[in-house]
Short mmCIF file of C-alpha atoms in Angstrom, two decimals:
data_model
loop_
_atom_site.label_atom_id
_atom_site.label_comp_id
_atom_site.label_asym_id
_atom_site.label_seq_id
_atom_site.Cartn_x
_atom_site.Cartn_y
_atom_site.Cartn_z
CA UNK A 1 0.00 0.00 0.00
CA UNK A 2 0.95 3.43 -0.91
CA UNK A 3 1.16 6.67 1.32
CA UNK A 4 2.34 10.03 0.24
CA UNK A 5 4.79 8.03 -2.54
CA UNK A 6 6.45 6.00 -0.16
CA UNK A 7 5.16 2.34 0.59
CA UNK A 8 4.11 1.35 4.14
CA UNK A 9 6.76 -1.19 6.14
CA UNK A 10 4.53 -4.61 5.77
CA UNK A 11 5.69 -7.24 8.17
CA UNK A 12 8.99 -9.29 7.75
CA UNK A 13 8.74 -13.13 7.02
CA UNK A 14 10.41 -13.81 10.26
CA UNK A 15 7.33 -11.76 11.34
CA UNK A 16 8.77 -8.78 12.71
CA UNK A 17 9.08 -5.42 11.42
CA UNK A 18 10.62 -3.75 8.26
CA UNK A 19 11.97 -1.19 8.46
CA UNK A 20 10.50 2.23 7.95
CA UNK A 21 11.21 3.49 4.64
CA UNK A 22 13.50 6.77 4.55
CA UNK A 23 10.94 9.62 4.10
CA UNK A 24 10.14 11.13 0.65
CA UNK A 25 11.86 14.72 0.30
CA UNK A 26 10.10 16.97 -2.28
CA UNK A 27 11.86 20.39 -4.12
CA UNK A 28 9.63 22.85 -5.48
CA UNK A 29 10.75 26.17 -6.71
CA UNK A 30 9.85 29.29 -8.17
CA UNK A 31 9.41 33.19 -7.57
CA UNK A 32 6.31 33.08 -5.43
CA UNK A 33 6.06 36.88 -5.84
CA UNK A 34 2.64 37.80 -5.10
CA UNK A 35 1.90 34.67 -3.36
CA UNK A 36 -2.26 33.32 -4.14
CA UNK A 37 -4.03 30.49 -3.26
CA UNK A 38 -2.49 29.16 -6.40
CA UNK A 39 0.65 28.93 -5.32
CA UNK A 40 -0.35 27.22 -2.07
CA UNK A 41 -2.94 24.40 -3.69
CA UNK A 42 0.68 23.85 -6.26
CA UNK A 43 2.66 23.24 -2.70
CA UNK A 44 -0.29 21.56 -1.17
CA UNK A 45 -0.08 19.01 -4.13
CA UNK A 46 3.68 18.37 -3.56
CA UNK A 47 3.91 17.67 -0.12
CA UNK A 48 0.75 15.35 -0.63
CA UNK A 49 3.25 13.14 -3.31
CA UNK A 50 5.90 12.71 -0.37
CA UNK A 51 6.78 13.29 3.49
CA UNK A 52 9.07 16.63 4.21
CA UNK A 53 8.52 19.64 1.64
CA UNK A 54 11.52 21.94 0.94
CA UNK A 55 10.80 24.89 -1.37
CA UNK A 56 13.46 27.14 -3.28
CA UNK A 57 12.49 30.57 -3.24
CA UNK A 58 14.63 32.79 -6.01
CA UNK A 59 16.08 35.70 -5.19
CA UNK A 60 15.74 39.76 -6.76
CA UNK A 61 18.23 39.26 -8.87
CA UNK A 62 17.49 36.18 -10.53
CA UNK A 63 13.77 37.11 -11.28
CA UNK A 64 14.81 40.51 -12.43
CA UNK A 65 17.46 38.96 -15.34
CA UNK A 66 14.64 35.94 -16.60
CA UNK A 67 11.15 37.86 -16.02
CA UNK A 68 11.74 41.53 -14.75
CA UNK A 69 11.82 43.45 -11.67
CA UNK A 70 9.68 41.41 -8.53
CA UNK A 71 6.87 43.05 -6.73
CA UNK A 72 8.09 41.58 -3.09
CA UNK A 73 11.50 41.74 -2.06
CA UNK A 74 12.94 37.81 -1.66
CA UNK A 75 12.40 38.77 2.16
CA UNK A 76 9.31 39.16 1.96
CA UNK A 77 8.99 36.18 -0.50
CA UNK A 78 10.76 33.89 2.13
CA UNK A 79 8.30 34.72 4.67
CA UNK A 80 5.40 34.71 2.90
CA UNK A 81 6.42 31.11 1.63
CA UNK A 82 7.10 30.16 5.04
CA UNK A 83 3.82 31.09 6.21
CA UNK A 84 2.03 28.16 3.96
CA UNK A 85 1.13 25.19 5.74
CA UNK A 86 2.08 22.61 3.96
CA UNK A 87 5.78 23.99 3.37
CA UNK A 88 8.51 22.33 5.94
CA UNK A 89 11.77 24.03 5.14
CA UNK A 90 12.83 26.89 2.61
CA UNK A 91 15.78 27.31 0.74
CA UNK A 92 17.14 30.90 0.37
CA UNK A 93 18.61 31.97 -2.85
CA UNK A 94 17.38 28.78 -5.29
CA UNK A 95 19.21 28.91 -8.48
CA UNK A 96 16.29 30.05 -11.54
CA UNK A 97 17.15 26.57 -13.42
CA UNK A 98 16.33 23.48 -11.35
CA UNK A 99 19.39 21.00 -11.50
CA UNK A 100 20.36 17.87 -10.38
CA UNK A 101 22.80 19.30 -7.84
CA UNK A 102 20.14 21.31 -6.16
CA UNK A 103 18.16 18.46 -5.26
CA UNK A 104 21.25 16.00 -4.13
CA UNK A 105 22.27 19.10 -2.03
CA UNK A 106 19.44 19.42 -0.50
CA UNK A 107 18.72 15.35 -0.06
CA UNK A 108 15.27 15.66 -2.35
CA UNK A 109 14.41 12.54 -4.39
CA UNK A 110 12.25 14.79 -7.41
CA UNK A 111 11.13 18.14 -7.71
CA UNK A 112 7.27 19.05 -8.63
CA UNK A 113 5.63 21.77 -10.68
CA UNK A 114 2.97 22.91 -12.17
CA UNK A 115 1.54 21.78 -15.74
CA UNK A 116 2.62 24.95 -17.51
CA UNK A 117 6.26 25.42 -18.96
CA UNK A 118 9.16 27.80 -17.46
CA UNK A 119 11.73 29.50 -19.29
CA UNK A 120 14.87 30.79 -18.96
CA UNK A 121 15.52 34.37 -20.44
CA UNK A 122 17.66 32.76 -23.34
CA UNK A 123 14.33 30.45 -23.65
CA UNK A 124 15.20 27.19 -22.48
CA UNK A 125 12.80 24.93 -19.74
CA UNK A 126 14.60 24.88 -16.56
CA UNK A 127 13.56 22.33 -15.65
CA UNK A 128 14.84 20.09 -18.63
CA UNK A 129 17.94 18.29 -16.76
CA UNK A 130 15.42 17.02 -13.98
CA UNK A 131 13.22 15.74 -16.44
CA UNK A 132 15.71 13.91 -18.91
CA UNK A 133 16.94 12.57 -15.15
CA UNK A 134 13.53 11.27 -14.36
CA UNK A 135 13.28 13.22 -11.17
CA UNK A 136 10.33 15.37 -12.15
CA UNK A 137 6.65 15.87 -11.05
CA UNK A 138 3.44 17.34 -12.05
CA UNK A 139 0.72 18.71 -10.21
CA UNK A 140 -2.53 20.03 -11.89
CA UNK A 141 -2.30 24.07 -11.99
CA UNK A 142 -5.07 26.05 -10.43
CA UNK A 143 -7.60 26.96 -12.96
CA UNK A 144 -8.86 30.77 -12.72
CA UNK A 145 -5.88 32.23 -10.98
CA UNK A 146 -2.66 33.63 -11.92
CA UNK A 147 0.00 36.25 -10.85
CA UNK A 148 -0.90 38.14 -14.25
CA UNK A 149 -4.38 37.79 -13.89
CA UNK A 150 -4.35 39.83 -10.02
CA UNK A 151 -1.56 42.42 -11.72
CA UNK A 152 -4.19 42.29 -14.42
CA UNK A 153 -6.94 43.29 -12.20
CA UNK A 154 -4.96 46.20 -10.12
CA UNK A 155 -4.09 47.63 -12.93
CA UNK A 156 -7.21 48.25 -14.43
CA UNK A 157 -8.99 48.42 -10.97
CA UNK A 158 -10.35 52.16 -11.60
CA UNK A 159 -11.27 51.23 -14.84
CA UNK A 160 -14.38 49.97 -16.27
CA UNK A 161 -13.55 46.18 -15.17
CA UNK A 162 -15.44 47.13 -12.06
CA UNK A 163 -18.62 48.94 -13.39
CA UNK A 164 -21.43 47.55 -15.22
CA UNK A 165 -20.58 49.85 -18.65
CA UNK A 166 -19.67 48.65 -22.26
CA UNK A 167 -15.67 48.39 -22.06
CA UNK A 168 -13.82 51.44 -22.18
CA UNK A 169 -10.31 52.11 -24.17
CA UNK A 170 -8.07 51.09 -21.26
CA UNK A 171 -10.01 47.62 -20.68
CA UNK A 172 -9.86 46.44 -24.41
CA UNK A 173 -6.42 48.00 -24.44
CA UNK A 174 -5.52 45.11 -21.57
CA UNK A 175 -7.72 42.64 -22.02
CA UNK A 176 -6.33 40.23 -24.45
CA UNK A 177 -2.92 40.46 -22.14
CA UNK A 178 -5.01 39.17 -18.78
CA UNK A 179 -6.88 36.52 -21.27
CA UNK A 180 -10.35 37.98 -19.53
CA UNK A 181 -13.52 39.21 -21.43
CA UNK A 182 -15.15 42.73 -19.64
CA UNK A 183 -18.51 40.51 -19.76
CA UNK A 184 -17.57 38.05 -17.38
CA UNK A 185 -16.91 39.16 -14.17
CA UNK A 186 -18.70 39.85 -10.82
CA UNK A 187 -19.33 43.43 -10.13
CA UNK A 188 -17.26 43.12 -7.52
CA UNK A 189 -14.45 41.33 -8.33
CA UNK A 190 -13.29 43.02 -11.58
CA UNK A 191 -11.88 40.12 -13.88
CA UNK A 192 -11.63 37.20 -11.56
CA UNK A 193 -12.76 33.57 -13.03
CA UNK A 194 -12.55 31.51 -10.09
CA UNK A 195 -15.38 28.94 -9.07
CA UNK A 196 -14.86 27.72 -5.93
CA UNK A 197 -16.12 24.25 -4.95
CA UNK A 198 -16.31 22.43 -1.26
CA UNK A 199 -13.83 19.84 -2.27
CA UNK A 200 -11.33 22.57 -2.52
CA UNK A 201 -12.44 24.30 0.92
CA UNK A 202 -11.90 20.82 2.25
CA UNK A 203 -8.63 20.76 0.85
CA UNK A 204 -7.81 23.67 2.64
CA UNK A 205 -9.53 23.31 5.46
CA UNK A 206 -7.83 21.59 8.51
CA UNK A 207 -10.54 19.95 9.83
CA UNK A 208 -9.57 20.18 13.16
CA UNK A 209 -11.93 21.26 16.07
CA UNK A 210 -10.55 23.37 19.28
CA UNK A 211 -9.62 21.21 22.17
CA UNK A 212 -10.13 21.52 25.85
CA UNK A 213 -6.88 24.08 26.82
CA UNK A 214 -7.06 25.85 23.62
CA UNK A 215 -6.97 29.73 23.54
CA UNK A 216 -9.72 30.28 21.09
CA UNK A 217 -8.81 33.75 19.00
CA UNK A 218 -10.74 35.88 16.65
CA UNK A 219 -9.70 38.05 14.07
CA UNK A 220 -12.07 39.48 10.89
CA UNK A 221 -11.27 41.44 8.33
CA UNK A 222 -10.83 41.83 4.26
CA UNK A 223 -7.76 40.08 3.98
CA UNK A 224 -7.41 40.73 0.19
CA UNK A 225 -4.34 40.46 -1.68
CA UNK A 226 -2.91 37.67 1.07
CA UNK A 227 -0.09 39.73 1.75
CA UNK A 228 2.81 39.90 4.30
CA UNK A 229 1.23 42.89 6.17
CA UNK A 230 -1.40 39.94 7.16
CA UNK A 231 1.18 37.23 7.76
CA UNK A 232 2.89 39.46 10.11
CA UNK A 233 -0.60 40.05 11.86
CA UNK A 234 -1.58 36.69 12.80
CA UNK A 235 1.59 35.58 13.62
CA UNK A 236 2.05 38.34 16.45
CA UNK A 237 -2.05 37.11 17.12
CA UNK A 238 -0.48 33.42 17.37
CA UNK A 239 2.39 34.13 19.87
CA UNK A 240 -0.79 36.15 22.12
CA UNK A 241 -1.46 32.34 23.33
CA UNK A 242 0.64 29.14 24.20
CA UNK A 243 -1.97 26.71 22.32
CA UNK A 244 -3.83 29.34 19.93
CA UNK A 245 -6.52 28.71 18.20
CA UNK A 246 -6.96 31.47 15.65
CA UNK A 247 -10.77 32.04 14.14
CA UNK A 248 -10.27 34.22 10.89
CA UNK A 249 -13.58 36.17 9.60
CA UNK A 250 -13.86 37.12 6.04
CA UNK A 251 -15.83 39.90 5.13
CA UNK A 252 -18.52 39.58 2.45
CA UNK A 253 -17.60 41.26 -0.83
CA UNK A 254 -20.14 43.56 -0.49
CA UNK A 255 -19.16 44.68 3.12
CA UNK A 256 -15.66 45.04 1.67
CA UNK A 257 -16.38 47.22 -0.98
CA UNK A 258 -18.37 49.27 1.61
CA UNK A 259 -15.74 50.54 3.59
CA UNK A 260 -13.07 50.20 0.74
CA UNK A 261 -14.22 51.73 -2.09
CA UNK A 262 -16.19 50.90 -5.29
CA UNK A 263 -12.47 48.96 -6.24
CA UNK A 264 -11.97 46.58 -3.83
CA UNK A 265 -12.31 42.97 -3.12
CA UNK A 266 -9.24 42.59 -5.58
CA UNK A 267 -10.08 38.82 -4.38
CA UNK A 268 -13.43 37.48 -4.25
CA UNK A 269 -14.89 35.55 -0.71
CA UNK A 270 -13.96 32.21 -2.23
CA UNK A 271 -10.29 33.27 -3.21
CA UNK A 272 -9.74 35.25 -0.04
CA UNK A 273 -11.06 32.16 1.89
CA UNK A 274 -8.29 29.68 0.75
CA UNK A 275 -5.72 32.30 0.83
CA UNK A 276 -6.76 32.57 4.46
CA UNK A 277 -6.50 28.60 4.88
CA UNK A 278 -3.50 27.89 3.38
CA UNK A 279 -1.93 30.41 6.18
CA UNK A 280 0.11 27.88 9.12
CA UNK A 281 -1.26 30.26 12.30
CA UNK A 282 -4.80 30.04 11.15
CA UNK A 283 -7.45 27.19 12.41
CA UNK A 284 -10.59 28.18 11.23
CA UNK A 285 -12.28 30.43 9.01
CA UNK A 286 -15.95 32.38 8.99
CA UNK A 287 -17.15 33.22 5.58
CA UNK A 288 -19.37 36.39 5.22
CA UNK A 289 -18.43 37.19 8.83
CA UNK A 290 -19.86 40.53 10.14
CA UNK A 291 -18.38 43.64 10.34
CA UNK A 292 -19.26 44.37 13.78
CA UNK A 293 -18.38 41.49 16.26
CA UNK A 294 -21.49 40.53 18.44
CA UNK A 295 -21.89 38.46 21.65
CA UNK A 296 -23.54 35.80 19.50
CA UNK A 297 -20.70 35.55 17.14
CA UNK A 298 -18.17 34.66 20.48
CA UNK A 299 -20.82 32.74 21.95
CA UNK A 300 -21.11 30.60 18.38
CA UNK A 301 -17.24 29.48 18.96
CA UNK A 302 -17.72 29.06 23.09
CA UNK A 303 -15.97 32.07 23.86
CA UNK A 304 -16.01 33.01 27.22
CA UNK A 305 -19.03 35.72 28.28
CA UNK A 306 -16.99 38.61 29.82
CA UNK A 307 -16.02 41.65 28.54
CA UNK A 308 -12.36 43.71 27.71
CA UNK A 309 -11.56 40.85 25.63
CA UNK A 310 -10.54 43.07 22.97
CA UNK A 311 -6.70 43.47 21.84
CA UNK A 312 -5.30 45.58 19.42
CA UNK A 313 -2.11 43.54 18.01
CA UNK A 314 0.21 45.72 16.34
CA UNK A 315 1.71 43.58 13.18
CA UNK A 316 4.69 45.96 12.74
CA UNK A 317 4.28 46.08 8.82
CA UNK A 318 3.24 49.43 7.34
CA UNK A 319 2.51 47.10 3.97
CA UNK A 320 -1.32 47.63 2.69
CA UNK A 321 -3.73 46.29 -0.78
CA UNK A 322 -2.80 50.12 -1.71
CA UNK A 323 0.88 49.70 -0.76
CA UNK A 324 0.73 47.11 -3.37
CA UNK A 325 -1.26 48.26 -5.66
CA UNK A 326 1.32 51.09 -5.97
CA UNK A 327 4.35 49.01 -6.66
CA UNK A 328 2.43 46.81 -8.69
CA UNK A 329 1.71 50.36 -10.97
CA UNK A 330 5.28 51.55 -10.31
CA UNK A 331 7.50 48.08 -11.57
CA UNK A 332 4.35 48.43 -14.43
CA UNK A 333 5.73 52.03 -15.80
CA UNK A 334 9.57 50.70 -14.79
CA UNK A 335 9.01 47.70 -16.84
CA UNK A 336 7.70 49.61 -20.10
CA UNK A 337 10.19 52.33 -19.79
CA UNK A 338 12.75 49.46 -19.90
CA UNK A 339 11.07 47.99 -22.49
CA UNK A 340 10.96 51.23 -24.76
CA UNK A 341 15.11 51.95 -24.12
CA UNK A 342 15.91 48.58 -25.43
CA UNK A 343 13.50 48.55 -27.94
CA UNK A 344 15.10 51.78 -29.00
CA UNK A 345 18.67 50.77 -28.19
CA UNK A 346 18.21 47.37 -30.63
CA UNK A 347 16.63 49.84 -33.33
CA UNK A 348 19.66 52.29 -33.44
CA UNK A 349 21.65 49.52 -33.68
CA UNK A 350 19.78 48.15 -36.72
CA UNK A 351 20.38 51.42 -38.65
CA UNK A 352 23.67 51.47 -37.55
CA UNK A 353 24.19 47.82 -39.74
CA UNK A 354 21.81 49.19 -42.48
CA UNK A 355 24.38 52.19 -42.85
CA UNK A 356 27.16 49.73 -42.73
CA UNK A 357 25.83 47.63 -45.92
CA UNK A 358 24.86 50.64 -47.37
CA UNK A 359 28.17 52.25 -47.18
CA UNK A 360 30.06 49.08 -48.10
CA UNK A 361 27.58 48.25 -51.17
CA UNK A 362 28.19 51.78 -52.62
CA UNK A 363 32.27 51.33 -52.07
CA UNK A 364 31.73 47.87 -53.45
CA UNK A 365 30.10 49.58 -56.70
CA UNK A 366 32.76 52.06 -56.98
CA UNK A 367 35.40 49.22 -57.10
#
């Protein structure tokens, strides 16, 4: 019988014990800039084909030569990594191209990714000396989600993406880049596609209930655009309490976009929800929680019935949705100005070898 890739000890024939197999080490890999709930169901899947999950996190400098300039600095990256459940270890500084090396030094038996292809800048899969090595694995990419698709949607989030008009300029301008039509989208949500099902909260989910000697902790808010600002949060929340057991609410879309602004959820309840789960310090999670916390919603979790239970936790990150949104729009305009100098630096240099022939066909003619 098979567990998590590695099969069970079955009894010797002297009748005792085998025994127990070494455990299965998995290597993922990748940017995980703007960590989603795609990321974590990719890293959920890998530590489901094996026992101990290490994941390579690249640094600034690598992600700025092969795909441009990161949103999150790799600090931030580690952490927010880190944060994931189903992650046991992280490894700092991961070369971009997955090699054989990298998983012998770090003791892993195959690396996974997701069904979709990665290049290198000179446009080669890096993951090709892995594969030919048979020490490659596959997991089924989330459909609906991407980091392209949630820049897509903050960059056009005070545009008509969010309005029920006929597209404007900007949307058509950026809609065949973000692969998503200005018809089909929630009023809320600008562009997002994703359809959530209850296998995949049960995926999530933890399923486990508080115990007697639990500290039982509630927290509510948007938590849109998973971010580090919220990591930071509700790990201060988790040291509040030797056995924690931290209750996240999720604001309704609706409320959100109440007290936010016609703009916001970037993330709809469903996506916000298993970005919420996928977090290590939370336990539980209350969908379409309410804004204002009432006696009924403590008493639903057996809170205790007194009073000054209230804490304000500071998480000691300034780092916001419109923090992000910002950088997002600022490496946006970095990345196109970049793009226009070497656009016009490859075009000078094309008329500098057109007036090279040129010159050398007319002194070839006067020969």
């Amino acid at each position: 019988m098979l567990r998590n890739g590695a099969a069970e000890a079955s009894p010797s024939p002297a009748g005792g014990s085998a025994a127990a197999p070494r455990p299965v080490r998995v290597w993922c890999d990748g940017c995980y800039d703007m960590v989603h709930y795609g990321h974590s169901n990719q890293l959920r899947q890998a530590r489901a084909m094996g026992d101990y999950l290490i994941v390579g996190v690249h640094t600034d400098e690598e992600i700025a030569k092969h795909k441009g300039p990161p949103v999150f600095t790799q600090e931030e990256r580690y952490k927010m990594v880190q944060a994931i459940k189903w992650v046991d270890e992280i490894a700092a500084q991961a070369p971009y191209v997955t090699t054989l090396e990298t998983l012998d030094k770090y003791n892993c038996d195959f690396c996974v990714h997701g069904n979709d292809i990665t290049l290198t800048v000179d446009g080669k899969d890096t993951y090709e000396e892995v594969k030919a090595a048979g020490r490659y694995r596959e997991c089924n990419r989330t459909q609906g989600v991407s980091t392209t698709d949630l820049v897509g949607r903050m960059l056009l989030m005070t545009k008509a993406h969010h309005s029920n008009i006929d597209e404007d300029l900007d949307y058509r301008k950026h809609k065949d880049n973000f692969g998503k039509g200005p018809k089909g989208h929630s009023p809320w949500t600008g562009v997002s596609q994703f359809l959530q099902t209850s296998q995949k909260i049960i995926q999530f989910a933890s399923g486990k209930e508080p115990q007697p000697g639990d500290t039982i902790i509630y927290v509510a808010g948007a938590f849109d655009l998973f971010h580090i600002g919220h990591v930071d949060f509700l790990e201060k929340v988790h040291l509040l309490a030797e056995r924690p057991y931290i209750i996240a609410g999720l604001h309704f879309d609706q409320e959100v976009n109440r007290y936010k602004g016609k703009n916001y959820p970037i993330m709809n309840i469903h996506e916000r929800t298993l970005s919420v789960l996928a977090c290590r310090y939370v336990s539980e999670v209350v969908i379409g929680a309410p804004y204002a916390v009432t006696a009924d919603l403590l008493d639903h979790f057996k809170e205790p019935k007194r009073r000054g239970i209230f804490r304000l936790v500071d998480s000691g990150s300034n780092l916001t949705t419109d923090l992000i949104v910002q950088r997002i729009i600022k490496n946006r305009l970095e990345f196109e100005a970049r793009n226009q100098k070497k656009e016009a630096k490859e075009l000078a240099v094309l008329e500098a070898m057109k007036k090279m022939e040129e010159k050398e066909h007319e002194t070839g003619l006067q020969s």
